[in-house]
Amino acid sequence: MSVLSPWTAECVEPVVLDEMAAEGLVRYEPDPDYWLSAEGLPYGYDVQAPDLELGVDELELITQAAGGVMRCDIVLHILVSDLAGRPALARIAERVARRTGGWVFVEFRSPPSAYLVEYLTSAGRCVRVEDAFYLDAAAMNAWIAHPDFHVVK
C-alpha cells in the first residue's frame, strides 16, 4: 500500500513510525527495519521519491487534485501473504495520509461499481487512475468502513 505525501521524507518518517506503533506494531529488535504485530506478522515500510515508481502523468493528476507537489511516497507492506494482516496497512495509510495531507493508492479486485465510486467521492476526494484510485484521508476512511473493503497487496 502506498501513500503520496507533500511532506519531505524527513518530516513524514516520524509520522509513519508513530502510526505503526499506534497500530500496535513493535520493532523487531534483531532488525529494526521490521515491525511485528501481536500475532507475529512482519511489517515494513520504505520512504522513497514519488517518481521512483510513478509516471509523470500520474503524479501530475495527484498534484492538481492536491494543489501541491507530492514530495515522497511511503510504501507500507506486510512481508507475508496474510489477508488478516492487510487491514492494518490500510489503517496506517489512512492515518499517515490524514496527518500529512497525503493520498492513499487503492487497487480493487475488480473495477469499482458506480455506487462505490459515488460513495467514496461523497466522503472525500478521489483521483481515478484506470481501475485504481488515489483517496484522500476522508475517502480512505470511508473505504475502510465500507462492507466491501479489501486490500489488494
PDB file of C-alpha atoms in Angstrom:
ATOM      1  CA  MET A   1       0.000   0.000   0.000  1.00  0.00           C
ATOM      2  CA  SER A   2       1.308   3.426  -0.869  1.00  0.00           C
ATOM      3  CA  VAL A   3       0.750   6.972   0.423  1.00  0.00           C
ATOM      4  CA  LEU A   4       1.865  10.015  -1.549  1.00  0.00           C
ATOM      5  CA  SER A   5       2.602  12.993   0.666  1.00  0.00           C
ATOM      6  CA  PRO A   6       3.561  16.619   0.107  1.00  0.00           C
ATOM      7  CA  TRP A   7       5.824  16.355   3.160  1.00  0.00           C
ATOM      8  CA  THR A   8       9.522  15.590   2.849  1.00  0.00           C
ATOM      9  CA  ALA A   9      10.843  12.161   3.803  1.00  0.00           C
ATOM     10  CA  GLU A  10      12.478  13.607   6.934  1.00  0.00           C
ATOM     11  CA  CYS A  11       9.149  15.003   8.117  1.00  0.00           C
ATOM     12  CA  VAL A  12       6.932  12.069   7.172  1.00  0.00           C
ATOM     13  CA  GLU A  13       9.032   9.228   8.583  1.00  0.00           C
ATOM     14  CA  PRO A  14       8.324  10.084  12.269  1.00  0.00           C
ATOM     15  CA  VAL A  15       4.598  10.086  11.439  1.00  0.00           C
ATOM     16  CA  VAL A  16       4.895   6.629   9.872  1.00  0.00           C
ATOM     17  CA  LEU A  17       6.710   5.352  12.955  1.00  0.00           C
ATOM     18  CA  ASP A  18       4.056   6.855  15.263  1.00  0.00           C
ATOM     19  CA  GLU A  19       1.241   5.275  13.278  1.00  0.00           C
ATOM     20  CA  MET A  20       2.863   1.852  13.120  1.00  0.00           C
ATOM     21  CA  ALA A  21       3.202   1.964  16.900  1.00  0.00           C
ATOM     22  CA  ALA A  22      -0.392   3.222  17.234  1.00  0.00           C
ATOM     23  CA  GLU A  23      -1.495   0.144  15.266  1.00  0.00           C
ATOM     24  CA  GLY A  24       0.147  -1.997  17.946  1.00  0.00           C
ATOM     25  CA  LEU A  25       3.198  -2.962  15.919  1.00  0.00           C
ATOM     26  CA  VAL A  26       6.530  -3.211  17.703  1.00  0.00           C
ATOM     27  CA  ARG A  27      10.025  -3.009  16.273  1.00  0.00           C
ATOM     28  CA  TYR A  28      11.737  -6.322  15.743  1.00  0.00           C
ATOM     29  CA  GLU A  29      14.901  -5.951  17.823  1.00  0.00           C
ATOM     30  CA  PRO A  30      17.280  -8.076  15.706  1.00  0.00           C
ATOM     31  CA  ASP A  31      16.388  -5.976  12.637  1.00  0.00           C
ATOM     32  CA  PRO A  32      14.720  -2.601  13.388  1.00  0.00           C
ATOM     33  CA  ASP A  33      13.652  -2.228   9.745  1.00  0.00           C
ATOM     34  CA  TYR A  34      10.888  -4.737  10.521  1.00  0.00           C
ATOM     35  CA  TRP A  35       7.868  -4.394  12.753  1.00  0.00           C
ATOM     36  CA  LEU A  36       5.749  -7.191  14.229  1.00  0.00           C
ATOM     37  CA  SER A  37       2.056  -7.362  15.067  1.00  0.00           C
ATOM     38  CA  ALA A  38       0.835  -9.090  18.228  1.00  0.00           C
ATOM     39  CA  GLU A  39       0.202 -12.126  16.012  1.00  0.00           C
ATOM     40  CA  GLY A  40       3.826 -12.082  14.850  1.00  0.00           C
ATOM     41  CA  LEU A  41       3.109 -10.791  11.335  1.00  0.00           C
ATOM     42  CA  PRO A  42       6.069  -8.858   9.906  1.00  0.00           C
ATOM     43  CA  TYR A  43       5.546  -5.353   8.505  1.00  0.00           C
ATOM     44  CA  GLY A  44       7.852  -2.790   6.992  1.00  0.00           C
ATOM     45  CA  TYR A  45       7.907   0.485   5.103  1.00  0.00           C
ATOM     46  CA  ASP A  46      10.021   2.437   2.644  1.00  0.00           C
ATOM     47  CA  VAL A  47      10.051   6.175   2.080  1.00  0.00           C
ATOM     48  CA  GLN A  48      11.082   6.975  -1.465  1.00  0.00           C
ATOM     49  CA  ALA A  49      10.872   9.632  -4.141  1.00  0.00           C
ATOM     50  CA  PRO A  50       7.385   9.801  -5.654  1.00  0.00           C
ATOM     51  CA  ASP A  51       8.693   9.410  -9.196  1.00  0.00           C
ATOM     52  CA  LEU A  52      10.575   6.196  -8.401  1.00  0.00           C
ATOM     53  CA  GLU A  53       7.585   4.028  -9.363  1.00  0.00           C
ATOM     54  CA  LEU A  54       5.065   6.540 -10.714  1.00  0.00           C
ATOM     55  CA  GLY A  55       4.927   8.186 -14.110  1.00  0.00           C
ATOM     56  CA  VAL A  56       4.892  11.921 -14.682  1.00  0.00           C
ATOM     57  CA  ASP A  57       1.247  11.913 -15.837  1.00  0.00           C
ATOM     58  CA  GLU A  58       0.050  10.096 -12.725  1.00  0.00           C
ATOM     59  CA  LEU A  59       1.970  12.441 -10.431  1.00  0.00           C
ATOM     60  CA  GLU A  60       0.549  15.440 -12.269  1.00  0.00           C
ATOM     61  CA  LEU A  61      -3.023  14.207 -11.652  1.00  0.00           C
ATOM     62  CA  ILE A  62      -2.365  13.998  -7.925  1.00  0.00           C
ATOM     63  CA  THR A  63      -0.541  17.334  -7.863  1.00  0.00           C
ATOM     64  CA  GLN A  64      -3.527  19.026  -9.492  1.00  0.00           C
ATOM     65  CA  ALA A  65      -6.043  17.391  -7.154  1.00  0.00           C
ATOM     66  CA  ALA A  66      -3.969  18.047  -4.036  1.00  0.00           C
ATOM     67  CA  GLY A  67      -2.990  21.557  -5.014  1.00  0.00           C
ATOM     68  CA  GLY A  68       0.663  20.880  -4.291  1.00  0.00           C
ATOM     69  CA  VAL A  69       3.649  18.760  -5.206  1.00  0.00           C
ATOM     70  CA  MET A  70       3.998  15.271  -3.732  1.00  0.00           C
ATOM     71  CA  ARG A  71       7.466  15.018  -2.188  1.00  0.00           C
ATOM     72  CA  CYS A  72       7.564  11.388  -1.093  1.00  0.00           C
ATOM     73  CA  ASP A  73       5.943   8.011  -1.497  1.00  0.00           C
ATOM     74  CA  ILE A  74       5.515   5.938   1.655  1.00  0.00           C
ATOM     75  CA  VAL A  75       5.259   2.259   0.763  1.00  0.00           C
ATOM     76  CA  LEU A  76       3.752   0.159   3.550  1.00  0.00           C
ATOM     77  CA  HIS A  77       3.960  -3.599   3.282  1.00  0.00           C
ATOM     78  CA  ILE A  78       3.291  -6.826   5.076  1.00  0.00           C
ATOM     79  CA  LEU A  79       6.058  -9.288   4.407  1.00  0.00           C
ATOM     80  CA  VAL A  80       3.851 -12.395   4.281  1.00  0.00           C
ATOM     81  CA  SER A  81       0.759 -13.165   2.249  1.00  0.00           C
ATOM     82  CA  ASP A  82      -1.775 -12.994   5.072  1.00  0.00           C
ATOM     83  CA  LEU A  83      -5.183 -11.479   4.320  1.00  0.00           C
ATOM     84  CA  ALA A  84      -5.899 -10.892   8.007  1.00  0.00           C
ATOM     85  CA  GLY A  85      -2.887  -8.602   8.316  1.00  0.00           C
ATOM     86  CA  ARG A  86      -3.680  -6.346   5.373  1.00  0.00           C
ATOM     87  CA  PRO A  87      -6.334  -4.106   7.009  1.00  0.00           C
ATOM     88  CA  ALA A  88      -3.635  -2.804   9.362  1.00  0.00           C
ATOM     89  CA  LEU A  89      -1.839  -1.416   6.301  1.00  0.00           C
ATOM     90  CA  ALA A  90      -4.977   0.456   5.294  1.00  0.00           C
ATOM     91  CA  ARG A  91      -5.494   1.921   8.754  1.00  0.00           C
ATOM     92  CA  ILE A  92      -1.871   3.048   8.966  1.00  0.00           C
ATOM     93  CA  ALA A  93      -2.073   4.521   5.457  1.00  0.00           C
ATOM     94  CA  GLU A  94      -5.263   6.444   6.281  1.00  0.00           C
ATOM     95  CA  ARG A  95      -3.756   7.953   9.417  1.00  0.00           C
ATOM     96  CA  VAL A  96      -0.481   8.860   7.675  1.00  0.00           C
ATOM     97  CA  ALA A  97      -2.487  10.479   4.855  1.00  0.00           C
ATOM     98  CA  ARG A  98      -4.621  12.397   7.357  1.00  0.00           C
ATOM     99  CA  ARG A  99      -1.632  13.704   9.292  1.00  0.00           C
ATOM    100  CA  THR A 100       0.488  14.609   6.252  1.00  0.00           C
ATOM    101  CA  GLY A 101      -2.074  15.765   3.683  1.00  0.00           C
ATOM    102  CA  GLY A 102      -1.378  12.623   1.687  1.00  0.00           C
ATOM    103  CA  TRP A 103      -3.235  10.412  -0.762  1.00  0.00           C
ATOM    104  CA  VAL A 104      -3.541   6.611  -0.492  1.00  0.00           C
ATOM    105  CA  PHE A 105      -3.243   4.457  -3.610  1.00  0.00           C
ATOM    106  CA  VAL A 106      -6.031   1.860  -3.623  1.00  0.00           C
ATOM    107  CA  GLU A 107      -6.396  -1.047  -6.021  1.00  0.00           C
ATOM    108  CA  PHE A 108      -9.607  -3.033  -6.303  1.00  0.00           C
ATOM    109  CA  ARG A 109     -10.108  -6.738  -7.031  1.00  0.00           C
ATOM    110  CA  SER A 110     -12.361  -5.741  -9.926  1.00  0.00           C
ATOM    111  CA  PRO A 111     -13.345  -2.364 -11.371  1.00  0.00           C
ATOM    112  CA  PRO A 112     -15.338  -0.487  -8.705  1.00  0.00           C
ATOM    113  CA  SER A 113     -19.054  -0.036  -9.268  1.00  0.00           C
ATOM    114  CA  ALA A 114     -20.577   3.378  -9.897  1.00  0.00           C
ATOM    115  CA  TYR A 115     -22.159   3.090  -6.447  1.00  0.00           C
ATOM    116  CA  LEU A 116     -18.772   2.561  -4.770  1.00  0.00           C
ATOM    117  CA  VAL A 117     -17.202   5.445  -6.688  1.00  0.00           C
ATOM    118  CA  GLU A 118     -20.076   7.737  -5.629  1.00  0.00           C
ATOM    119  CA  TYR A 119     -19.764   6.528  -2.031  1.00  0.00           C
ATOM    120  CA  LEU A 120     -16.047   7.344  -1.956  1.00  0.00           C
ATOM    121  CA  THR A 121     -16.336  10.702  -3.730  1.00  0.00           C
ATOM    122  CA  SER A 122     -19.153  11.786  -1.417  1.00  0.00           C
ATOM    123  CA  ALA A 123     -16.880  11.129   1.567  1.00  0.00           C
ATOM    124  CA  GLY A 124     -13.702  12.773   0.299  1.00  0.00           C
ATOM    125  CA  ARG A 125     -11.568  13.450  -2.725  1.00  0.00           C
ATOM    126  CA  CYS A 126     -10.625  10.743  -5.206  1.00  0.00           C
ATOM    127  CA  VAL A 127      -8.448  10.628  -8.293  1.00  0.00           C
ATOM    128  CA  ARG A 128      -9.050   7.744 -10.670  1.00  0.00           C
ATOM    129  CA  VAL A 129      -6.102   6.121 -12.454  1.00  0.00           C
ATOM    130  CA  GLU A 130      -7.513   3.348 -14.664  1.00  0.00           C
ATOM    131  CA  ASP A 131      -9.258   0.937 -12.248  1.00  0.00           C
ATOM    132  CA  ALA A 132      -7.380   2.215  -9.190  1.00  0.00           C
ATOM    133  CA  PHE A 133      -7.795   5.377  -7.135  1.00  0.00           C
ATOM    134  CA  TYR A 134      -5.846   7.782  -5.012  1.00  0.00           C
ATOM    135  CA  LEU A 135      -8.005   8.609  -1.995  1.00  0.00           C
ATOM    136  CA  ASP A 136      -7.542  11.433   0.453  1.00  0.00           C
ATOM    137  CA  ALA A 137      -7.802  10.520   4.140  1.00  0.00           C
ATOM    138  CA  ALA A 138     -11.574  11.112   4.322  1.00  0.00           C
ATOM    139  CA  ALA A 139     -12.270   8.907   1.305  1.00  0.00           C
ATOM    140  CA  MET A 140      -9.851   6.264   2.623  1.00  0.00           C
ATOM    141  CA  ASN A 141     -11.638   6.272   5.958  1.00  0.00           C
ATOM    142  CA  ALA A 142     -14.921   5.698   4.110  1.00  0.00           C
ATOM    143  CA  TRP A 143     -13.366   2.826   2.137  1.00  0.00           C
ATOM    144  CA  ILE A 144     -12.154   1.163   5.347  1.00  0.00           C
ATOM    145  CA  ALA A 145     -15.695   1.419   6.777  1.00  0.00           C
ATOM    146  CA  HIS A 146     -17.364   0.053   3.604  1.00  0.00           C
ATOM    147  CA  PRO A 147     -18.727  -3.530   3.757  1.00  0.00           C
ATOM    148  CA  ASP A 148     -16.790  -4.467   0.585  1.00  0.00           C
ATOM    149  CA  PHE A 149     -13.492  -3.158   1.956  1.00  0.00           C
ATOM    150  CA  HIS A 150     -10.429  -5.170   0.976  1.00  0.00           C
ATOM    151  CA  VAL A 151      -6.721  -4.607   0.457  1.00  0.00           C
ATOM    152  CA  VAL A 152      -5.021  -5.830  -2.693  1.00  0.00           C
ATOM    153  CA  LYS A 153      -1.346  -6.490  -1.999  1.00  0.00           C
TER     154      LYS A 153
END
